[in-house]
Coordinates of C-alpha atoms in Angstrom, one line a residue:
M49 CA -39.4 135.3 335.7
F50 CA -39.6 132.2 333.6
F51 CA -40.6 134.2 330.5
E52 CA -37.5 136.5 330.8
R53 CA -35.2 133.4 330.8
L54 CA -36.5 132.3 327.4
P55 CA -34.5 133.1 324.3
Y56 CA -35.9 135.9 322.1
R57 CA -36.8 133.5 319.3
L58 CA -39.4 132.1 321.8
Q59 CA -40.3 135.4 323.5
I60 CA -41.3 137.1 320.2
P61 CA -44.0 134.6 319.1
L62 CA -45.2 134.1 322.6
G63 CA -45.3 137.8 323.1
L64 CA -47.3 138.3 319.9
A65 CA -49.7 135.6 320.8
G66 CA -50.1 137.0 324.3
A67 CA -50.7 140.5 322.9
V68 CA -53.4 139.1 320.6
V69 CA -55.0 137.2 323.4
I70 CA -55.1 140.2 325.6
A71 CA -56.4 142.5 322.9
A72 CA -59.1 139.9 321.9
L73 CA -60.1 139.5 325.5
L74 CA -60.5 143.3 325.9
V75 CA -62.5 143.4 322.7
T76 CA -64.6 140.5 324.0
V77 CA -65.3 142.2 327.3
V78 CA -66.2 145.5 325.6
S79 CA -68.3 143.7 323.0
A80 CA -70.1 141.7 325.7
R81 CA -70.8 144.9 327.7
I82 CA -72.2 146.6 324.6
G83 CA -74.2 143.5 323.7
A84 CA -75.6 143.3 327.3
H85 CA -76.6 146.9 327.1
Q86 CA -78.2 146.4 323.7
A87 CA -80.0 143.3 324.9
R88 CA -81.4 145.2 327.9
Q89 CA -82.6 148.0 325.5
G90 CA -84.1 145.3 323.3
V91 CA -86.0 143.8 326.3
I92 CA -87.4 147.2 327.1
A93 CA -88.3 147.9 323.5
T94 CA -90.1 144.6 323.2
A95 CA -92.0 145.2 326.5
G96 CA -92.9 148.7 325.2
R97 CA -94.4 147.3 322.0
A98 CA -96.4 144.7 324.0
M99 CA -97.7 147.4 326.2
V100 CA -98.8 149.5 323.2
L101 CA -100.6 146.5 321.8
L102 CA -102.3 145.8 325.2
A103 CA -103.3 149.5 325.5
A104 CA -104.8 149.5 322.0
Q105 CA -106.8 146.3 322.4
S106 CA -108.0 146.9 326.0
R107 CA -109.8 150.3 325.4
S108 CA -113.0 148.7 324.2
L109 CA -112.8 145.9 326.8
L110 CA -112.4 148.4 329.6
A111 CA -115.3 150.5 328.3
A112 CA -117.5 147.4 328.2
D113 CA -116.2 146.2 331.6
D114 CA -115.5 142.8 330.0
T115 CA -113.1 141.3 332.6
W116 CA -113.0 137.8 331.0
R117 CA -112.0 139.1 327.6
V118 CA -109.4 141.3 329.3
F119 CA -107.9 138.2 330.9
T120 CA -107.9 136.4 327.6
L121 CA -106.1 139.3 326.0
L122 CA -103.4 139.3 328.7
R123 CA -102.9 135.6 328.5
N124 CA -102.3 135.8 324.7
T125 CA -100.3 139.0 324.6
A126 CA -98.2 138.6 327.7
A127 CA -96.5 135.7 326.0
L128 CA -94.8 138.4 323.8
L129 CA -93.0 139.8 326.9
P130 CA -89.2 138.8 327.3
G131 CA -88.8 136.1 329.9
A132 CA -92.5 135.3 330.0
A133 CA -91.8 131.6 329.3
A134 CA -89.7 131.4 332.4
D135 CA -92.2 133.4 334.5
Q136 CA -89.7 136.3 334.6
S137 CA -92.3 138.9 333.3
R138 CA -96.0 139.5 333.8
A139 CA -98.6 142.0 332.7
A140 CA -101.9 143.4 334.2
I141 CA -104.7 145.8 333.3
L142 CA -105.5 148.3 336.0
D143 CA -108.6 150.5 336.4
T144 CA -108.4 154.2 336.9
Q145 CA -107.7 153.7 340.6
G146 CA -104.7 151.6 340.0
T147 CA -106.5 148.3 341.0
V148 CA -105.8 145.1 339.1
V149 CA -108.7 144.2 336.8
A150 CA -106.9 141.1 335.3
A151 CA -103.4 139.8 335.2
S152 CA -101.4 137.2 333.3
M153 CA -100.1 135.8 336.6
P154 CA -102.9 136.2 339.1
G155 CA -100.9 134.5 341.8
M156 CA -98.4 137.4 341.8
L157 CA -100.9 140.2 340.8
P158 CA -104.2 139.2 342.4
T159 CA -107.4 140.6 341.0
G160 CA -108.7 143.6 343.0
S161 CA -105.3 144.4 344.6
T162 CA -104.1 148.0 344.4
V163 CA -100.8 148.5 342.7
L164 CA -100.4 152.2 342.0
G165 CA -99.6 154.3 345.0
Q166 CA -98.3 151.2 346.8
R167 CA -94.9 149.6 347.5
V168 CA -94.5 146.6 345.1
R169 CA -91.4 144.5 344.7
G170 CA -89.4 146.9 346.8
Q171 CA -90.4 149.9 344.7
T172 CA -92.9 152.6 345.8
L173 CA -95.1 153.4 342.8
P174 CA -96.8 156.8 342.2
A175 CA -100.5 157.4 342.6
P176 CA -102.7 157.0 339.5
A177 CA -103.1 160.8 339.1
A178 CA -99.4 161.2 338.8
V179 CA -99.1 158.7 335.8
V180 CA -100.1 160.9 332.8
A181 CA -97.6 159.3 330.4
P182 CA -95.7 156.0 330.0
R183 CA -93.3 155.5 332.9
Q184 CA -90.7 153.0 333.9
W185 CA -88.7 152.3 337.1
D186 CA -85.6 150.3 337.7
R187 CA -86.0 148.1 340.8
A188 CA -83.3 147.5 343.4
D189 CA -83.2 143.8 342.5
G190 CA -82.3 144.6 338.9
G191 CA -85.8 144.2 337.5
M192 CA -88.0 146.9 336.0
T193 CA -91.6 148.1 336.3
L194 CA -93.5 149.8 333.4
V195 CA -96.8 151.6 333.5
E196 CA -98.7 153.2 330.5
P197 CA -102.1 154.9 330.7
V198 CA -105.0 153.7 328.6
R199 CA -107.1 156.5 327.2
S200 CA -110.2 156.6 325.0
D201 CA -110.4 158.3 321.7
D202 CA -111.5 161.5 323.3
G203 CA -108.6 161.4 325.8
Q204 CA -110.4 160.1 328.9
L205 CA -108.5 157.9 331.2
Q206 CA -109.8 154.3 331.1
G207 CA -107.1 152.5 333.1
F208 CA -103.4 151.4 332.9
V209 CA -101.3 148.7 331.4
Y210 CA -98.9 147.4 334.1
V211 CA -95.8 145.3 333.3
E212 CA -93.2 143.8 335.6
I213 CA -89.9 142.3 334.3
D214 CA -87.7 140.5 336.7
A215 CA -83.8 140.8 336.7
G216 CA -83.4 137.4 335.1
A217 CA -84.9 138.5 331.9
F218 CA -82.1 141.1 331.4
V219 CA -79.2 138.7 332.0
P220 CA -77.4 138.4 328.7
D221 CA -76.3 135.1 327.1
W222 CA -72.6 135.6 327.8
A223 CA -71.6 132.4 326.1
A224 CA -73.3 133.5 322.9
L225 CA -71.8 136.9 323.1
S226 CA -68.2 135.7 323.8
R227 CA -68.2 132.7 321.4
P228 CA -67.3 134.7 318.2
A229 CA -64.5 136.6 320.0
L230 CA -63.0 133.4 321.5
I231 CA -63.1 131.7 318.1
G232 CA -61.3 134.7 316.7
V233 CA -58.7 134.6 319.5
L234 CA -58.0 130.9 318.9
L235 CA -57.6 131.4 315.1
A236 CA -55.3 134.4 315.7
V237 CA -53.1 132.4 318.1
L238 CA -52.9 129.4 315.8
L239 CA -51.9 131.8 313.0
L240 CA -49.5 134.1 314.9
V241 CA -47.5 131.5 316.9
P242 CA -45.9 129.9 313.8
V243 CA -45.6 133.3 312.1
G244 CA -44.1 134.8 315.2
W245 CA -41.7 131.8 315.4
L246 CA -40.5 132.4 311.9
V247 CA -40.2 136.2 312.4
G248 CA -38.4 135.7 315.7
R249 CA -35.9 133.3 314.2
R250 CA -35.3 135.7 311.3
M251 CA -34.9 138.7 313.7
M252 CA -32.7 136.8 316.1
R253 CA -30.3 135.2 313.6
P254 CA -28.1 138.3 313.2
L255 CA -28.3 139.0 316.9
A256 CA -27.2 135.5 317.7
I257 CA -24.2 135.9 315.3
V258 CA -23.3 139.2 317.0
A259 CA -23.5 137.5 320.4
Q260 CA -21.2 134.7 319.2
C261 CA -18.8 137.2 317.9
I262 CA -18.7 139.1 321.3
V263 CA -18.2 135.8 323.1
R264 CA -15.2 135.0 320.9
V265 CA -13.6 138.4 321.1
G266 CA -10.2 138.1 322.6
R267 CA -10.0 134.4 322.0
E268 CA -9.8 134.2 318.2
D269 CA -8.2 136.1 315.4
P270 CA -9.9 139.6 315.2
Q271 CA -9.7 139.6 311.4
A272 CA -11.6 136.3 311.2
L273 CA -14.3 137.7 313.6
L274 CA -14.7 140.8 311.5
T275 CA -15.8 138.7 308.6
L276 CA -18.5 137.1 310.7
V277 CA -20.2 140.3 311.8
P278 CA -23.5 140.5 309.9
R279 CA -24.2 143.3 307.5
T280 CA -27.8 144.6 307.6
R281 CA -29.9 147.5 306.6
N282 CA -31.8 147.5 309.8
P283 CA -30.6 150.7 311.7
E284 CA -30.6 149.1 315.1
L285 CA -28.8 146.0 314.0
A286 CA -26.4 148.0 312.0
L287 CA -25.6 150.1 315.1
I288 CA -24.9 146.9 317.1
S289 CA -22.7 145.5 314.3
H290 CA -20.7 148.7 314.1
A291 CA -20.3 148.7 317.9
V292 CA -19.0 145.1 317.7
E293 CA -16.6 146.0 315.0
R294 CA -15.3 148.8 317.1
L295 CA -15.0 146.4 320.0
I296 CA -13.0 143.9 318.0
A297 CA -10.7 146.6 316.6
E298 CA -10.2 148.1 320.1
T299 CA -9.5 144.6 321.5
Q300 CA -6.9 144.0 318.8
V301 CA -5.2 147.3 319.6
R302 CA -5.3 146.5 323.3
Q303 CA -3.8 143.0 322.7
Q304 CA -1.0 144.5 320.7
A305 CA -0.4 147.1 323.4
E306 CA -0.4 144.3 326.0
L307 CA 2.1 142.3 323.9
R308 CA 4.3 145.4 323.7
A309 CA 3.9 146.1 327.4
L310 CA 4.8 142.5 328.2
S311 CA 7.8 142.7 326.0
A312 CA 8.9 145.9 327.6
E313 CA 8.3 144.4 331.0
R314 CA 10.4 141.4 330.1
M315 CA 13.2 143.7 328.9
A316 CA 12.9 145.7 332.1
A317 CA 13.1 142.6 334.2
V318 CA 16.2 141.5 332.2
G319 CA 17.7 144.9 332.8
R320 CA 17.0 144.8 336.5
L321 CA 18.4 141.3 336.7
T322 CA 21.5 142.3 334.8
A323 CA 22.0 145.4 337.0
A324 CA 21.6 143.2 340.1
V325 CA 24.1 140.6 338.9
A326 CA 26.6 143.3 337.9
H327 CA 26.1 144.9 341.3
E328 CA 26.7 141.7 343.2
I329 CA 29.7 140.8 341.1
N330 CA 31.3 144.2 341.1
N331 CA 31.2 144.5 344.9
P332 CA 33.7 141.6 345.6
L333 CA 35.6 142.3 342.4
G334 CA 36.9 145.6 343.8
G335 CA 38.3 143.9 346.9
L336 CA 39.7 141.0 344.9
L337 CA 41.6 143.4 342.6
N338 CA 43.0 145.1 345.7
A339 CA 44.0 141.7 347.1
A340 CA 45.7 140.9 343.8
R341 CA 47.7 144.1 344.0
T342 CA 48.6 143.2 347.6
L343 CA 49.8 139.8 346.4
R344 CA 52.0 141.4 343.7
V345 CA 53.6 143.7 346.3
H346 CA 53.9 141.4 349.3
G347 CA 54.0 138.0 347.5
D348 CA 57.3 137.2 348.9
N349 CA 55.9 137.0 352.4
P350 CA 54.5 133.5 352.9
A351 CA 51.9 134.6 355.5
A352 CA 50.7 137.5 353.4
R353 CA 50.6 135.3 350.3
A354 CA 48.6 132.5 352.0
Q355 CA 46.1 135.0 353.5
T356 CA 45.6 136.8 350.2
L357 CA 45.2 133.6 348.3
G358 CA 42.6 132.4 350.7
L359 CA 40.8 135.7 350.4
L360 CA 40.9 135.5 346.6
E361 CA 39.6 131.9 346.7
R362 CA 36.7 132.8 349.0
G363 CA 35.8 135.9 347.0
L364 CA 35.8 134.0 343.7
Q365 CA 33.7 131.3 345.3
Q366 CA 31.2 134.0 346.3
I367 CA 31.0 135.3 342.7
R368 CA 30.6 131.7 341.5
S369 CA 27.7 131.2 343.9
T370 CA 26.0 134.4 342.8
V371 CA 26.2 133.4 339.2
A372 CA 25.1 129.9 339.9
A373 CA 22.0 131.2 341.6
L374 CA 20.7 132.4 338.2
V375 CA 20.7 128.8 336.9
P376 CA 18.2 126.7 338.9
Q377 CA 19.7 123.4 337.4
V378 CA 23.1 124.1 338.9
R379 CA 23.6 123.0 342.5
I380 CA 26.7 124.1 344.3
E381 CA 27.5 122.8 347.7
D382 CA 28.2 125.8 350.0
R383 CA 30.1 125.7 353.3
P384 CA 28.6 127.1 356.6
L385 CA 29.5 130.7 357.6
E386 CA 32.6 131.2 359.7
A387 CA 34.1 134.1 361.7
N388 CA 36.8 134.6 359.0
D389 CA 34.1 135.5 356.5
L390 CA 33.4 138.8 358.2
A391 CA 37.2 139.5 358.3
D392 CA 37.3 138.7 354.5
V393 CA 34.5 141.1 353.8
V394 CA 36.1 143.8 356.0
T395 CA 39.3 143.3 354.1
L396 CA 37.5 143.7 350.8
V397 CA 36.1 147.1 351.8
L398 CA 39.1 148.4 353.6
P399 CA 40.5 150.3 350.6
M400 CA 37.2 152.2 350.3
A401 CA 37.3 153.0 354.1
A402 CA 40.9 154.1 353.9
R403 CA 40.2 156.4 350.9
W404 CA 37.4 158.2 352.8
R405 CA 39.2 158.0 356.2
I406 CA 36.4 156.1 357.8
D407 CA 36.8 154.5 361.1
L408 CA 35.7 150.9 360.3
R409 CA 35.5 148.3 363.1
S410 CA 33.9 144.9 363.3
D411 CA 33.3 142.2 365.9
T412 CA 31.8 138.7 366.2
D413 CA 29.8 136.9 368.9
L414 CA 29.2 133.4 367.8
S415 CA 27.7 131.6 370.8
A416 CA 26.6 128.8 368.5
L417 CA 28.1 127.6 365.2
P418 CA 26.4 129.2 362.2
R419 CA 24.7 126.7 359.9
V420 CA 23.7 129.2 357.2
P421 CA 25.5 129.2 353.8
S422 CA 28.5 131.5 353.8
S423 CA 28.1 132.9 350.3
V424 CA 24.7 134.3 351.1
L425 CA 25.8 135.9 354.3
R426 CA 29.0 137.2 352.7
Q427 CA 26.9 138.8 350.0
V428 CA 24.7 140.5 352.7
M429 CA 27.6 141.7 354.8
L430 CA 29.4 143.1 351.8
N431 CA 26.3 145.0 350.6
L432 CA 25.5 146.4 354.0
L433 CA 29.1 147.4 354.7
M434 CA 29.5 149.2 351.3
N435 CA 26.2 151.0 351.8
A436 CA 27.2 152.0 355.3
L437 CA 30.6 153.3 354.1
K438 CA 28.8 155.4 351.4
A439 CA 26.3 156.7 354.0
A440 CA 29.0 157.6 356.5
G441 CA 31.0 159.7 354.1
E442 CA 34.5 161.1 354.8
D443 CA 35.7 160.9 358.4
G444 CA 32.7 158.9 359.4
R445 CA 32.3 155.8 361.6
V446 CA 31.0 152.4 360.7
R447 CA 30.5 149.4 363.1
A448 CA 29.7 145.9 362.1
M449 CA 28.6 143.0 364.4
L450 CA 28.1 139.4 363.4
S451 CA 26.4 137.3 366.1
A452 CA 24.9 133.8 366.1
D453 CA 23.0 131.7 368.7
A454 CA 21.0 128.5 368.5
S455 CA 17.9 130.2 366.9
E456 CA 19.3 132.8 364.4
V457 CA 22.2 134.5 362.8
R458 CA 22.3 138.3 363.0
F459 CA 24.3 141.0 361.3
V460 CA 24.1 144.6 362.4
V461 CA 25.8 147.6 360.8
G462 CA 25.7 151.2 362.1
N463 CA 27.0 154.3 360.5
S464 CA 27.3 158.0 361.5
G465 CA 25.8 159.4 358.3
E466 CA 22.3 160.7 357.7
R467 CA 19.5 159.2 359.7
L468 CA 17.6 156.4 357.9
A469 CA 14.4 155.5 359.9
S470 CA 12.0 152.6 359.1
G471 CA 10.0 154.7 356.7
G472 CA 13.1 155.9 354.9
L473 CA 14.3 152.3 354.6
E474 CA 11.0 151.2 353.0
A475 CA 11.2 154.1 350.5
R476 CA 14.8 153.1 349.7
L477 CA 13.9 149.5 349.2
A478 CA 11.0 150.4 346.9
A479 CA 13.4 152.6 344.8
E480 CA 16.1 149.9 344.6
S481 CA 13.5 147.3 343.5
G482 CA 13.7 148.5 340.0
T483 CA 13.3 152.3 339.6
D484 CA 16.8 153.1 340.8
P485 CA 19.4 151.3 338.6
A486 CA 22.3 152.6 340.6
G487 CA 21.6 150.6 343.7
F488 CA 20.4 147.1 344.6
G489 CA 22.3 146.3 347.8
L490 CA 19.6 146.9 350.4
W491 CA 16.9 145.4 348.2
V492 CA 18.9 142.3 347.7
C493 CA 19.4 142.0 351.5
R494 CA 15.7 142.2 352.1
E495 CA 15.0 139.6 349.4
I496 CA 17.5 137.2 350.9
A497 CA 16.0 137.7 354.4
T498 CA 12.5 137.0 353.0
Q499 CA 13.7 133.8 351.1
F500 CA 15.3 132.4 354.3
G501 CA 12.4 133.3 356.6
G502 CA 14.2 136.1 358.4
G503 CA 14.0 139.9 358.4
F504 CA 15.6 143.1 357.5
A505 CA 14.8 146.4 359.3
A506 CA 16.2 149.7 360.6
A507 CA 16.9 149.5 364.4
D508 CA 17.2 152.3 367.0
S509 CA 20.7 153.1 368.2
D510 CA 22.1 155.7 370.7
E511 CA 25.5 155.7 369.1
F512 CA 24.8 155.8 365.3
A513 CA 22.3 157.8 363.2
T514 CA 21.5 154.7 361.2
Q515 CA 21.6 151.1 362.2
L516 CA 20.4 148.3 359.9
M517 CA 19.8 144.8 361.2
F518 CA 19.6 141.6 359.1
W519 CA 18.7 138.2 360.6
I520 CA 17.8 134.7 359.4
P521 CA 17.1 131.4 361.2
N522 CA 20.3 129.5 362.2
R523 CA 19.5 126.4 360.2
E524 CA 20.0 125.0 356.7
R525 CA 17.2 125.9 354.2
H526 CA 15.9 122.3 353.9
E527 CA 15.5 121.9 357.6
V528 CA 12.0 122.1 359.1
P529 CA 11.6 124.9 361.7
A530 CA 11.6 123.7 365.3
A531 CA 8.2 123.8 367.1
D532 CA 7.8 126.4 369.8

């Protein structure tokens, strides 16, 4: 509704004015009804007095049978009846048989016509013998008929005074009855609208301040907002002010808690990042240290020295790429993946496989030249092989297969340890994403697959309990995928 959309400073004066108008209208209606009833009673009382006068003055005239003087009496006295000037009332003198002797309006009450005991104006009147006292009847059309016996001093019936009053004579003057009340309503509205406006503004000022404080909660300094909350003795407004103060205090506490939580989250993110970097650097470092020991022992052999130095160079380049990935401004040109990269990774994990007597085998099937960066795939292969060796345990078996075709590069690792289905892999990935600080290998593989538009999942195998498969599109990251 339009009224509900108005501010309270307008609703209050308009509501007061409306209440006064409604109350005044109700009072006017009730007063008018009472006035109409009193006016009807006044009409009846006036007609009764006129009938008493006619009855008193017509005794001697009826006794003398002086019809002319009876007519003159009616003509003069009937003017006292309400509505007589508008021909809305008339009077007649009847004989003892209920017949009209004379009437103020002969056209409507002809002389010699019988009235009592007949149906007149839609009303059946009683016989003359039944009218022993003044009587009155309400007609169906709203009018009224009155009859009063005329008796001599010794109580003998001499005739009747007969009066008809039409409905129009009872209609009250509604304008006259309503005019005082309407004037009072107008004066009350003219007085209450400005008073209500002032009262509404005064009542709404603290509420408006409270509303502004609520709007600014969380955006401005809580201490500054607390100074704006109004202090009042009104119990309702005081309750609202206390609630707003509690809201501001709770918001301040919540903001401080959010800042602490944000700081803790940032520290946790730094911790996860640090653990991931340490994990990705420690993996190749073990193999590189082993290669350094090999170089110390077999450094005199030119072939062994060249192979070991190449392995050290590629391993250090992988660590460099891993660290550089943390700095977006640093761009390092990486070479494409080669078949020797899988051999390097296998060489790095051979000491672990030998320590646990694990049968580790690998193979490649490169039907197309890989175009993916070598450091990323070396990182994935190293993570998957180390996880497979840990899962296989002592005297276990691990198989690795690197394949590439024109559409994708795929690396599959199977081990003979406990079975890890798709659901178990998802649980492991969720744990390694941050709640398990000891392991990030599988989670890193899944993140790399997602970044390159590939996939990482557990695959079914008849030979191994667990087989994990990693694949990415065989293209450089900046290339647009080929249309199907």
